[in-house]
Amino acid sequence: MIEFNPELFTKLNEYNRFRENTLIDLKRDMYRVRGNDKELAEFIRDMIAMANASRRRGEPAYILFGVNDDGTIFEEGIKGQSSRAKLPDWWNDNDFSQFERRQNETIGRDFQARIKEYVAPDIDFQYLAGWVEGILLGYIHILPGHHENPHKVSKKLEIRKTGKVLLRVGDCWIRRGESKYGPLSDEEKQNLYSYREIPYIQKTQWSDHLRKLSDEYEQTVITDEPYISLVVVDSNDPLKDVLDVFLDSEQQILFITGAAGSGKTTFLRQYVGYRAGIAQQSVGTGNIDDQLPVDWIPTYVELSSEVFENYDVFVNQLVCCFDETDLLRLRDGSRSEKLFKDRNLKILICLDAFDEIAFKAREGSLRMIRRFVQDYPFVKLIVTSRPHVITMERFVNYQQVGIAPFSENDCFNYFSYYLQ
């Protein structure tokens, strides 16, 4: 049984994290869900948005009543307020024992009845009220659900006299920052995973993860003057530009071939750092605490050091390589491989040294790669290899680019870079 927590109100101005955000909504006045269809519709929209945010993040959400927008407590609290447009004769805010016995129960029942009538799946929540510094306050405590589908409107609501539709069946919202977003499209609804399906990752976690990647895989060689300007054979197009075009295309796999010592590994590691730096900047500095990177999120995997016994091991290893230091806490989330199914994320996996996989394991590894791109159509793969391995017929359906041999000037720049 959840008990009334006065700290939800007393700490609003003490810590910024208790201010209005994705999981906390502040209301001076209580919803009147009986006798006022407009406020009922607003209640349903807010509850769906908050419940979906709670379900996504795996944390409880709160709607606080008797609080001003700036986080200060309204001097009247919720005195004289109820969930009904017309108060019953017995209504009395001054008798706390009577409030707990009758008014609190009445408000809670009204809220529960309306949610059961208009929302599916049902929202697990409780209404609580109590005294804080001599002022009567109340709030709705929403527990994170783990239903297969997000919360949506299950029953149409319209104003009888005018026929104006206030709620449509299937309408769905989610809370982000200080606002609710929606009604969402069918595609957006499909992306409202629960925390158990895809672990929730906060903006600060993304930023720290990408910053570490950027630092680990030096990006300066890509963004500034490279000591070797790798180019594509025949066309002499810069390899970096070809990769950027690939990311904007509908292709899922790109093979980069080059002779031993042609710079494949060095380039790929630096490209990972380069993409991580761009993605880290795209997270932004806004106030929306669930803002995702809008650019490609890369990871580097050295195939020669990995052993893939079967497909499940292959996917699990990619998840682990995606978050080696566990900054994103992916290893704590069940079914965390579903991170690769999130349409909101642009994930780039760079697989290095395909040719160094044992000969007998290459065919099996290729089958795993093929299956992976079928299972996760929003992920892109860049694979490097020496040319003789990628000449077989089973590779003809994949995009390939070859690295041109070094010029004399390339070699000079290379040695100058390391001997300076």
JSON list of C-alpha atoms in Angstrom, two decimals, residues 86-311:
[
{"chain": "A", "resi": 86, "resn": "LYS", "atom": "CA", "xyz": [-21.09, 19.53, -8.19]},
{"chain": "A", "resi": 87, "resn": "LEU", "atom": "CA", "xyz": [-20.04, 18.80, -4.62]},
{"chain": "A", "resi": 88, "resn": "PRO", "atom": "CA", "xyz": [-22.07, 16.37, -2.50]},
{"chain": "A", "resi": 89, "resn": "ASP", "atom": "CA", "xyz": [-23.86, 17.81, 0.53]},
{"chain": "A", "resi": 90, "resn": "TRP", "atom": "CA", "xyz": [-21.56, 16.06, 2.95]},
{"chain": "A", "resi": 91, "resn": "TRP", "atom": "CA", "xyz": [-18.35, 17.62, 1.49]},
{"chain": "A", "resi": 92, "resn": "ASN", "atom": "CA", "xyz": [-16.15, 19.08, 4.23]},
{"chain": "A", "resi": 93, "resn": "ASP", "atom": "CA", "xyz": [-12.45, 19.91, 3.71]},
{"chain": "A", "resi": 94, "resn": "ASN", "atom": "CA", "xyz": [-11.85, 20.90, 7.31]},
{"chain": "A", "resi": 95, "resn": "ASP", "atom": "CA", "xyz": [-12.38, 17.50, 8.89]},
{"chain": "A", "resi": 96, "resn": "PHE", "atom": "CA", "xyz": [-9.29, 15.44, 8.03]},
{"chain": "A", "resi": 97, "resn": "SER", "atom": "CA", "xyz": [-10.68, 12.16, 9.34]},
{"chain": "A", "resi": 98, "resn": "GLN", "atom": "CA", "xyz": [-13.82, 12.64, 7.26]},
{"chain": "A", "resi": 99, "resn": "PHE", "atom": "CA", "xyz": [-11.68, 13.64, 4.26]},
{"chain": "A", "resi": 100, "resn": "GLU", "atom": "CA", "xyz": [-9.70, 10.43, 4.42]},
{"chain": "A", "resi": 101, "resn": "ARG", "atom": "CA", "xyz": [-12.81, 8.32, 4.92]},
{"chain": "A", "resi": 102, "resn": "ARG", "atom": "CA", "xyz": [-15.08, 9.83, 2.30]},
{"chain": "A", "resi": 103, "resn": "GLN", "atom": "CA", "xyz": [-13.60, 12.57, 0.12]},
{"chain": "A", "resi": 104, "resn": "ASN", "atom": "CA", "xyz": [-10.31, 10.80, -0.58]},
{"chain": "A", "resi": 105, "resn": "GLU", "atom": "CA", "xyz": [-12.14, 7.59, -1.44]},
{"chain": "A", "resi": 106, "resn": "THR", "atom": "CA", "xyz": [-14.63, 9.44, -3.63]},
{"chain": "A", "resi": 107, "resn": "ILE", "atom": "CA", "xyz": [-11.94, 11.20, -5.67]},
{"chain": "A", "resi": 108, "resn": "GLY", "atom": "CA", "xyz": [-9.96, 7.99, -6.05]},
{"chain": "A", "resi": 109, "resn": "ARG", "atom": "CA", "xyz": [-13.03, 6.06, -7.18]},
{"chain": "A", "resi": 110, "resn": "ASP", "atom": "CA", "xyz": [-13.96, 8.75, -9.71]},
{"chain": "A", "resi": 111, "resn": "PHE", "atom": "CA", "xyz": [-10.48, 8.74, -11.21]},
{"chain": "A", "resi": 112, "resn": "GLN", "atom": "CA", "xyz": [-10.32, 4.94, -11.32]},
{"chain": "A", "resi": 113, "resn": "ALA", "atom": "CA", "xyz": [-13.77, 4.59, -12.88]},
{"chain": "A", "resi": 114, "resn": "ARG", "atom": "CA", "xyz": [-12.97, 7.05, -15.67]},
{"chain": "A", "resi": 115, "resn": "ILE", "atom": "CA", "xyz": [-9.64, 5.39, -16.50]},
{"chain": "A", "resi": 116, "resn": "LYS", "atom": "CA", "xyz": [-11.28, 1.96, -16.68]},
{"chain": "A", "resi": 117, "resn": "GLU", "atom": "CA", "xyz": [-13.97, 3.41, -18.94]},
{"chain": "A", "resi": 118, "resn": "TYR", "atom": "CA", "xyz": [-11.74, 5.31, -21.38]},
{"chain": "A", "resi": 119, "resn": "VAL", "atom": "CA", "xyz": [-8.23, 3.78, -21.31]},
{"chain": "A", "resi": 120, "resn": "ALA", "atom": "CA", "xyz": [-6.74, 0.42, -22.33]},
{"chain": "A", "resi": 121, "resn": "PRO", "atom": "CA", "xyz": [-4.69, -1.25, -21.11]},
{"chain": "A", "resi": 122, "resn": "ASP", "atom": "CA", "xyz": [-5.63, -0.13, -17.61]},
{"chain": "A", "resi": 123, "resn": "ILE", "atom": "CA", "xyz": [-3.31, 2.24, -15.74]},
{"chain": "A", "resi": 124, "resn": "ASP", "atom": "CA", "xyz": [-2.04, 1.13, -12.34]},
{"chain": "A", "resi": 125, "resn": "PHE", "atom": "CA", "xyz": [-2.28, 4.23, -10.15]},
{"chain": "A", "resi": 126, "resn": "GLN", "atom": "CA", "xyz": [-3.43, 5.49, -6.77]},
{"chain": "A", "resi": 127, "resn": "TYR", "atom": "CA", "xyz": [-4.79, 8.84, -5.61]},
{"chain": "A", "resi": 128, "resn": "LEU", "atom": "CA", "xyz": [-3.47, 10.07, -2.25]},
{"chain": "A", "resi": 129, "resn": "ALA", "atom": "CA", "xyz": [-4.04, 13.22, -0.20]},
{"chain": "A", "resi": 130, "resn": "GLY", "atom": "CA", "xyz": [-2.68, 14.70, 3.01]},
{"chain": "A", "resi": 131, "resn": "TRP", "atom": "CA", "xyz": [-1.65, 17.82, 4.87]},
{"chain": "A", "resi": 132, "resn": "VAL", "atom": "CA", "xyz": [1.64, 19.59, 4.11]},
{"chain": "A", "resi": 133, "resn": "GLU", "atom": "CA", "xyz": [2.53, 22.58, 6.30]},
{"chain": "A", "resi": 134, "resn": "GLY", "atom": "CA", "xyz": [-1.13, 22.95, 7.20]},
{"chain": "A", "resi": 135, "resn": "ILE", "atom": "CA", "xyz": [-2.34, 22.89, 3.59]},
{"chain": "A", "resi": 136, "resn": "LEU", "atom": "CA", "xyz": [-4.41, 20.06, 2.12]},
{"chain": "A", "resi": 137, "resn": "LEU", "atom": "CA", "xyz": [-2.76, 18.62, -1.02]},
{"chain": "A", "resi": 138, "resn": "GLY", "atom": "CA", "xyz": [-3.22, 15.58, -3.23]},
{"chain": "A", "resi": 139, "resn": "TYR", "atom": "CA", "xyz": [-1.51, 13.69, -6.05]},
{"chain": "A", "resi": 140, "resn": "ILE", "atom": "CA", "xyz": [-1.83, 10.76, -8.43]},
{"chain": "A", "resi": 141, "resn": "HIS", "atom": "CA", "xyz": [0.93, 8.14, -8.16]},
{"chain": "A", "resi": 142, "resn": "ILE", "atom": "CA", "xyz": [1.28, 6.22, -11.46]},
{"chain": "A", "resi": 143, "resn": "LEU", "atom": "CA", "xyz": [3.17, 2.93, -11.38]},
{"chain": "A", "resi": 144, "resn": "PRO", "atom": "CA", "xyz": [5.21, 1.83, -14.44]},
{"chain": "A", "resi": 145, "resn": "GLY", "atom": "CA", "xyz": [3.28, -0.75, -16.45]},
{"chain": "A", "resi": 146, "resn": "HIS", "atom": "CA", "xyz": [4.80, -3.50, -18.55]},
{"chain": "A", "resi": 147, "resn": "HIS", "atom": "CA", "xyz": [1.89, -4.20, -20.86]},
{"chain": "A", "resi": 148, "resn": "GLU", "atom": "CA", "xyz": [2.66, -5.38, -24.37]},
{"chain": "A", "resi": 149, "resn": "ASN", "atom": "CA", "xyz": [0.98, -2.29, -25.85]},
{"chain": "A", "resi": 150, "resn": "PRO", "atom": "CA", "xyz": [1.08, 1.38, -24.77]},
{"chain": "A", "resi": 151, "resn": "HIS", "atom": "CA", "xyz": [-1.89, 3.04, -23.09]},
{"chain": "A", "resi": 152, "resn": "LYS", "atom": "CA", "xyz": [-4.50, 4.42, -25.52]},
{"chain": "A", "resi": 153, "resn": "VAL", "atom": "CA", "xyz": [-8.04, 5.76, -25.61]},
{"chain": "A", "resi": 154, "resn": "SER", "atom": "CA", "xyz": [-10.49, 2.84, -25.67]},
{"chain": "A", "resi": 155, "resn": "LYS", "atom": "CA", "xyz": [-13.79, 4.75, -25.83]},
{"chain": "A", "resi": 156, "resn": "LYS", "atom": "CA", "xyz": [-14.87, 7.79, -27.83]},
{"chain": "A", "resi": 157, "resn": "LEU", "atom": "CA", "xyz": [-15.80, 10.95, -25.90]},
{"chain": "A", "resi": 158, "resn": "GLU", "atom": "CA", "xyz": [-17.76, 13.77, -27.49]},
{"chain": "A", "resi": 159, "resn": "ILE", "atom": "CA", "xyz": [-19.87, 16.72, -26.38]},
{"chain": "A", "resi": 160, "resn": "ARG", "atom": "CA", "xyz": [-23.46, 15.61, -26.86]},
{"chain": "A", "resi": 161, "resn": "LYS", "atom": "CA", "xyz": [-24.92, 19.00, -27.70]},
{"chain": "A", "resi": 162, "resn": "THR", "atom": "CA", "xyz": [-22.37, 19.95, -30.36]},
{"chain": "A", "resi": 163, "resn": "GLY", "atom": "CA", "xyz": [-21.01, 16.56, -31.41]},
{"chain": "A", "resi": 164, "resn": "LYS", "atom": "CA", "xyz": [-17.44, 17.83, -30.99]},
{"chain": "A", "resi": 165, "resn": "VAL", "atom": "CA", "xyz": [-15.12, 14.86, -30.50]},
{"chain": "A", "resi": 166, "resn": "LEU", "atom": "CA", "xyz": [-12.79, 15.23, -27.51]},
{"chain": "A", "resi": 167, "resn": "LEU", "atom": "CA", "xyz": [-11.27, 11.73, -27.52]},
{"chain": "A", "resi": 168, "resn": "ARG", "atom": "CA", "xyz": [-10.97, 9.24, -30.37]},
{"chain": "A", "resi": 169, "resn": "VAL", "atom": "CA", "xyz": [-10.46, 5.51, -29.96]},
{"chain": "A", "resi": 170, "resn": "GLY", "atom": "CA", "xyz": [-6.78, 4.69, -30.41]},
{"chain": "A", "resi": 171, "resn": "ASP", "atom": "CA", "xyz": [-5.50, 8.18, -29.54]},
{"chain": "A", "resi": 172, "resn": "CYS", "atom": "CA", "xyz": [-2.21, 7.98, -27.68]},
{"chain": "A", "resi": 173, "resn": "TRP", "atom": "CA", "xyz": [0.17, 10.48, -26.06]},
{"chain": "A", "resi": 174, "resn": "ILE", "atom": "CA", "xyz": [3.51, 10.45, -24.24]},
{"chain": "A", "resi": 175, "resn": "ARG", "atom": "CA", "xyz": [5.03, 12.95, -21.85]},
{"chain": "A", "resi": 176, "resn": "ARG", "atom": "CA", "xyz": [8.40, 14.47, -22.80]},
{"chain": "A", "resi": 177, "resn": "GLY", "atom": "CA", "xyz": [9.93, 17.17, -20.67]},
{"chain": "A", "resi": 178, "resn": "GLU", "atom": "CA", "xyz": [7.17, 19.51, -19.54]},
{"chain": "A", "resi": 179, "resn": "SER", "atom": "CA", "xyz": [4.72, 18.70, -22.34]},
{"chain": "A", "resi": 180, "resn": "LYS", "atom": "CA", "xyz": [2.69, 15.82, -23.72]},
{"chain": "A", "resi": 181, "resn": "TYR", "atom": "CA", "xyz": [3.10, 14.83, -27.37]},
{"chain": "A", "resi": 182, "resn": "GLY", "atom": "CA", "xyz": [0.36, 13.41, -29.56]},
{"chain": "A", "resi": 183, "resn": "PRO", "atom": "CA", "xyz": [-1.92, 12.10, -30.73]},
{"chain": "A", "resi": 184, "resn": "LEU", "atom": "CA", "xyz": [0.84, 9.84, -32.02]},
{"chain": "A", "resi": 185, "resn": "SER", "atom": "CA", "xyz": [0.87, 8.16, -35.42]},
{"chain": "A", "resi": 186, "resn": "ASP", "atom": "CA", "xyz": [0.59, 4.37, -35.71]},
{"chain": "A", "resi": 187, "resn": "GLU", "atom": "CA", "xyz": [4.34, 4.15, -36.33]},
{"chain": "A", "resi": 188, "resn": "GLU", "atom": "CA", "xyz": [5.09, 6.28, -33.28]},
{"chain": "A", "resi": 189, "resn": "LYS", "atom": "CA", "xyz": [2.85, 4.05, -31.16]},
{"chain": "A", "resi": 190, "resn": "GLN", "atom": "CA", "xyz": [4.86, 1.02, -32.24]},
{"chain": "A", "resi": 191, "resn": "ASN", "atom": "CA", "xyz": [7.96, 2.72, -30.85]},
{"chain": "A", "resi": 192, "resn": "LEU", "atom": "CA", "xyz": [6.51, 3.16, -27.37]},
{"chain": "A", "resi": 193, "resn": "TYR", "atom": "CA", "xyz": [8.34, 0.19, -25.90]},
{"chain": "A", "resi": 194, "resn": "SER", "atom": "CA", "xyz": [8.15, -0.65, -22.23]},
{"chain": "A", "resi": 195, "resn": "TYR", "atom": "CA", "xyz": [11.32, -0.57, -20.16]},
{"chain": "A", "resi": 196, "resn": "ARG", "atom": "CA", "xyz": [11.37, -4.38, -20.09]},
{"chain": "A", "resi": 197, "resn": "GLU", "atom": "CA", "xyz": [11.52, -4.52, -23.88]},
{"chain": "A", "resi": 198, "resn": "ILE", "atom": "CA", "xyz": [14.14, -1.81, -24.45]},
{"chain": "A", "resi": 199, "resn": "PRO", "atom": "CA", "xyz": [16.11, -0.39, -21.50]},
{"chain": "A", "resi": 200, "resn": "TYR", "atom": "CA", "xyz": [15.50, 3.33, -21.11]},
{"chain": "A", "resi": 201, "resn": "ILE", "atom": "CA", "xyz": [18.62, 5.45, -21.63]},
{"chain": "A", "resi": 202, "resn": "GLN", "atom": "CA", "xyz": [18.65, 9.04, -20.40]},
{"chain": "A", "resi": 203, "resn": "LYS", "atom": "CA", "xyz": [20.16, 11.94, -22.30]},
{"chain": "A", "resi": 204, "resn": "THR", "atom": "CA", "xyz": [23.09, 12.21, -19.88]},
{"chain": "A", "resi": 205, "resn": "GLN", "atom": "CA", "xyz": [23.87, 8.51, -20.34]},
{"chain": "A", "resi": 206, "resn": "TRP", "atom": "CA", "xyz": [23.92, 8.90, -24.13]},
{"chain": "A", "resi": 207, "resn": "SER", "atom": "CA", "xyz": [26.12, 11.96, -23.86]},
{"chain": "A", "resi": 208, "resn": "ASP", "atom": "CA", "xyz": [28.65, 10.24, -21.56]},
{"chain": "A", "resi": 209, "resn": "HIS", "atom": "CA", "xyz": [28.69, 7.10, -23.70]},
{"chain": "A", "resi": 210, "resn": "LEU", "atom": "CA", "xyz": [29.31, 9.00, -26.94]},
{"chain": "A", "resi": 211, "resn": "ARG", "atom": "CA", "xyz": [31.91, 11.26, -25.37]},
{"chain": "A", "resi": 212, "resn": "LYS", "atom": "CA", "xyz": [33.86, 8.21, -24.21]},
{"chain": "A", "resi": 213, "resn": "LEU", "atom": "CA", "xyz": [33.68, 6.69, -27.69]},
{"chain": "A", "resi": 214, "resn": "SER", "atom": "CA", "xyz": [34.85, 9.93, -29.24]},
{"chain": "A", "resi": 215, "resn": "ASP", "atom": "CA", "xyz": [37.81, 10.10, -26.86]},
{"chain": "A", "resi": 216, "resn": "GLU", "atom": "CA", "xyz": [38.72, 6.42, -27.23]},
{"chain": "A", "resi": 217, "resn": "TYR", "atom": "CA", "xyz": [38.70, 6.41, -31.03]},
{"chain": "A", "resi": 218, "resn": "GLU", "atom": "CA", "xyz": [40.61, 9.52, -32.04]},
{"chain": "A", "resi": 219, "resn": "GLN", "atom": "CA", "xyz": [38.45, 11.57, -34.34]},
{"chain": "A", "resi": 220, "resn": "THR", "atom": "CA", "xyz": [40.93, 14.31, -35.21]},
{"chain": "A", "resi": 221, "resn": "VAL", "atom": "CA", "xyz": [42.35, 12.39, -38.18]},
{"chain": "A", "resi": 222, "resn": "ILE", "atom": "CA", "xyz": [38.92, 12.27, -39.80]},
{"chain": "A", "resi": 223, "resn": "THR", "atom": "CA", "xyz": [37.78, 15.82, -39.06]},
{"chain": "A", "resi": 224, "resn": "ASP", "atom": "CA", "xyz": [41.12, 17.56, -39.69]},
{"chain": "A", "resi": 225, "resn": "GLU", "atom": "CA", "xyz": [43.79, 16.85, -42.30]},
{"chain": "A", "resi": 226, "resn": "PRO", "atom": "CA", "xyz": [44.30, 13.06, -42.31]},
{"chain": "A", "resi": 227, "resn": "TYR", "atom": "CA", "xyz": [47.83, 11.75, -42.54]},
{"chain": "A", "resi": 228, "resn": "ILE", "atom": "CA", "xyz": [46.52, 9.29, -45.15]},
{"chain": "A", "resi": 229, "resn": "SER", "atom": "CA", "xyz": [43.66, 10.34, -47.38]},
{"chain": "A", "resi": 230, "resn": "LEU", "atom": "CA", "xyz": [42.13, 6.95, -48.08]},
{"chain": "A", "resi": 231, "resn": "VAL", "atom": "CA", "xyz": [40.33, 6.95, -51.41]},
{"chain": "A", "resi": 232, "resn": "VAL", "atom": "CA", "xyz": [38.20, 4.46, -53.32]},
{"chain": "A", "resi": 233, "resn": "VAL", "atom": "CA", "xyz": [39.85, 2.55, -56.14]},
{"chain": "A", "resi": 234, "resn": "ASP", "atom": "CA", "xyz": [38.98, 3.73, -59.69]},
{"chain": "A", "resi": 235, "resn": "SER", "atom": "CA", "xyz": [36.94, 6.78, -58.59]},
{"chain": "A", "resi": 236, "resn": "ASN", "atom": "CA", "xyz": [39.48, 8.34, -56.16]},
{"chain": "A", "resi": 237, "resn": "ASP", "atom": "CA", "xyz": [36.53, 9.53, -54.05]},
{"chain": "A", "resi": 238, "resn": "PRO", "atom": "CA", "xyz": [37.48, 10.06, -50.38]},
{"chain": "A", "resi": 239, "resn": "LEU", "atom": "CA", "xyz": [36.46, 6.96, -48.40]},
{"chain": "A", "resi": 240, "resn": "LYS", "atom": "CA", "xyz": [34.88, 9.12, -45.69]},
{"chain": "A", "resi": 241, "resn": "ASP", "atom": "CA", "xyz": [32.53, 10.71, -48.24]},
{"chain": "A", "resi": 242, "resn": "VAL", "atom": "CA", "xyz": [31.53, 7.31, -49.60]},
{"chain": "A", "resi": 243, "resn": "LEU", "atom": "CA", "xyz": [30.66, 6.13, -46.08]},
{"chain": "A", "resi": 244, "resn": "ASP", "atom": "CA", "xyz": [28.61, 9.24, -45.44]},
{"chain": "A", "resi": 245, "resn": "VAL", "atom": "CA", "xyz": [26.64, 8.61, -48.64]},
{"chain": "A", "resi": 246, "resn": "PHE", "atom": "CA", "xyz": [26.11, 4.98, -47.58]},
{"chain": "A", "resi": 247, "resn": "LEU", "atom": "CA", "xyz": [24.55, 6.13, -44.30]},
{"chain": "A", "resi": 248, "resn": "ASP", "atom": "CA", "xyz": [22.01, 8.19, -46.24]},
{"chain": "A", "resi": 249, "resn": "SER", "atom": "CA", "xyz": [21.16, 5.30, -48.55]},
{"chain": "A", "resi": 250, "resn": "GLU", "atom": "CA", "xyz": [18.78, 2.36, -48.16]},
{"chain": "A", "resi": 251, "resn": "GLN", "atom": "CA", "xyz": [21.68, -0.13, -48.14]},
{"chain": "A", "resi": 252, "resn": "GLN", "atom": "CA", "xyz": [22.27, -1.93, -44.85]},
{"chain": "A", "resi": 253, "resn": "ILE", "atom": "CA", "xyz": [25.72, -3.43, -45.38]},
{"chain": "A", "resi": 254, "resn": "LEU", "atom": "CA", "xyz": [28.87, -1.93, -46.89]},
{"chain": "A", "resi": 255, "resn": "PHE", "atom": "CA", "xyz": [32.05, -3.99, -47.34]},
{"chain": "A", "resi": 256, "resn": "ILE", "atom": "CA", "xyz": [35.36, -2.12, -47.42]},
{"chain": "A", "resi": 257, "resn": "THR", "atom": "CA", "xyz": [38.16, -4.14, -48.96]},
{"chain": "A", "resi": 258, "resn": "GLY", "atom": "CA", "xyz": [41.84, -3.39, -48.91]},
{"chain": "A", "resi": 259, "resn": "ALA", "atom": "CA", "xyz": [45.18, -5.14, -48.80]},
{"chain": "A", "resi": 260, "resn": "ALA", "atom": "CA", "xyz": [46.96, -5.85, -45.54]},
{"chain": "A", "resi": 261, "resn": "GLY", "atom": "CA", "xyz": [48.35, -2.59, -44.16]},
{"chain": "A", "resi": 262, "resn": "SER", "atom": "CA", "xyz": [46.14, -0.40, -46.34]},
{"chain": "A", "resi": 263, "resn": "GLY", "atom": "CA", "xyz": [44.76, 1.44, -43.30]},
{"chain": "A", "resi": 264, "resn": "LYS", "atom": "CA", "xyz": [41.35, -0.25, -42.92]},
{"chain": "A", "resi": 265, "resn": "THR", "atom": "CA", "xyz": [41.48, -0.72, -39.16]},
{"chain": "A", "resi": 266, "resn": "THR", "atom": "CA", "xyz": [43.02, 2.66, -38.40]},
{"chain": "A", "resi": 267, "resn": "PHE", "atom": "CA", "xyz": [40.49, 4.42, -40.59]},
{"chain": "A", "resi": 268, "resn": "LEU", "atom": "CA", "xyz": [37.50, 2.49, -39.21]},
{"chain": "A", "resi": 269, "resn": "ARG", "atom": "CA", "xyz": [38.40, 3.21, -35.59]},
{"chain": "A", "resi": 270, "resn": "GLN", "atom": "CA", "xyz": [38.82, 6.89, -36.36]},
{"chain": "A", "resi": 271, "resn": "TYR", "atom": "CA", "xyz": [35.53, 6.92, -38.28]},
{"chain": "A", "resi": 272, "resn": "VAL", "atom": "CA", "xyz": [33.80, 5.51, -35.19]},
{"chain": "A", "resi": 273, "resn": "GLY", "atom": "CA", "xyz": [35.25, 8.37, -33.13]},
{"chain": "A", "resi": 274, "resn": "TYR", "atom": "CA", "xyz": [34.21, 10.88, -35.76]},
{"chain": "A", "resi": 275, "resn": "ARG", "atom": "CA", "xyz": [30.59, 9.62, -35.86]},
{"chain": "A", "resi": 276, "resn": "ALA", "atom": "CA", "xyz": [30.47, 9.44, -32.06]},
{"chain": "A", "resi": 277, "resn": "GLY", "atom": "CA", "xyz": [31.52, 13.09, -31.83]},
{"chain": "A", "resi": 278, "resn": "ILE", "atom": "CA", "xyz": [28.75, 14.14, -34.22]},
{"chain": "A", "resi": 279, "resn": "ALA", "atom": "CA", "xyz": [26.16, 12.04, -32.37]},
{"chain": "A", "resi": 280, "resn": "GLN", "atom": "CA", "xyz": [27.27, 13.45, -29.02]},
{"chain": "A", "resi": 281, "resn": "GLN", "atom": "CA", "xyz": [26.65, 16.99, -30.28]},
{"chain": "A", "resi": 282, "resn": "SER", "atom": "CA", "xyz": [23.24, 15.96, -31.61]},
{"chain": "A", "resi": 283, "resn": "VAL", "atom": "CA", "xyz": [22.06, 14.98, -28.13]},
{"chain": "A", "resi": 284, "resn": "GLY", "atom": "CA", "xyz": [21.88, 18.72, -27.47]},
{"chain": "A", "resi": 285, "resn": "THR", "atom": "CA", "xyz": [21.62, 20.72, -24.28]},
{"chain": "A", "resi": 286, "resn": "GLY", "atom": "CA", "xyz": [17.85, 21.17, -24.15]},
{"chain": "A", "resi": 287, "resn": "ASN", "atom": "CA", "xyz": [15.66, 20.60, -21.12]},
{"chain": "A", "resi": 288, "resn": "ILE", "atom": "CA", "xyz": [13.93, 17.51, -22.49]},
{"chain": "A", "resi": 289, "resn": "ASP", "atom": "CA", "xyz": [15.50, 14.78, -20.36]},
{"chain": "A", "resi": 290, "resn": "ASP", "atom": "CA", "xyz": [14.70, 11.93, -22.75]},
{"chain": "A", "resi": 291, "resn": "GLN", "atom": "CA", "xyz": [16.21, 13.53, -25.84]},
{"chain": "A", "resi": 292, "resn": "LEU", "atom": "CA", "xyz": [17.90, 10.93, -28.06]},
{"chain": "A", "resi": 293, "resn": "PRO", "atom": "CA", "xyz": [20.87, 11.33, -30.40]},
{"chain": "A", "resi": 294, "resn": "VAL", "atom": "CA", "xyz": [19.54, 12.19, -33.85]},
{"chain": "A", "resi": 295, "resn": "ASP", "atom": "CA", "xyz": [22.69, 11.10, -35.68]},
{"chain": "A", "resi": 296, "resn": "TRP", "atom": "CA", "xyz": [24.34, 7.72, -36.16]},
{"chain": "A", "resi": 297, "resn": "ILE", "atom": "CA", "xyz": [25.48, 6.00, -32.96]},
{"chain": "A", "resi": 298, "resn": "PRO", "atom": "CA", "xyz": [28.54, 3.88, -33.81]},
{"chain": "A", "resi": 299, "resn": "THR", "atom": "CA", "xyz": [30.33, 0.97, -32.21]},
{"chain": "A", "resi": 300, "resn": "TYR", "atom": "CA", "xyz": [33.52, -0.88, -33.16]},
{"chain": "A", "resi": 301, "resn": "VAL", "atom": "CA", "xyz": [33.83, -4.68, -33.12]},
{"chain": "A", "resi": 302, "resn": "GLU", "atom": "CA", "xyz": [37.06, -6.53, -33.93]},
{"chain": "A", "resi": 303, "resn": "LEU", "atom": "CA", "xyz": [35.82, -9.77, -35.48]},
{"chain": "A", "resi": 304, "resn": "SER", "atom": "CA", "xyz": [39.15, -11.55, -35.18]},
{"chain": "A", "resi": 305, "resn": "SER", "atom": "CA", "xyz": [38.88, -11.39, -31.37]},
{"chain": "A", "resi": 306, "resn": "GLU", "atom": "CA", "xyz": [35.29, -12.66, -31.16]},
{"chain": "A", "resi": 307, "resn": "VAL", "atom": "CA", "xyz": [33.98, -16.23, -31.25]},
{"chain": "A", "resi": 308, "resn": "PHE", "atom": "CA", "xyz": [30.33, -16.63, -32.25]},
{"chain": "A", "resi": 309, "resn": "GLU", "atom": "CA", "xyz": [29.04, -20.07, -31.37]},
{"chain": "A", "resi": 310, "resn": "ASN", "atom": "CA", "xyz": [25.55, -19.32, -32.62]},
{"chain": "A", "resi": 311, "resn": "TYR", "atom": "CA", "xyz": [23.28, -16.43, -33.62]}
]
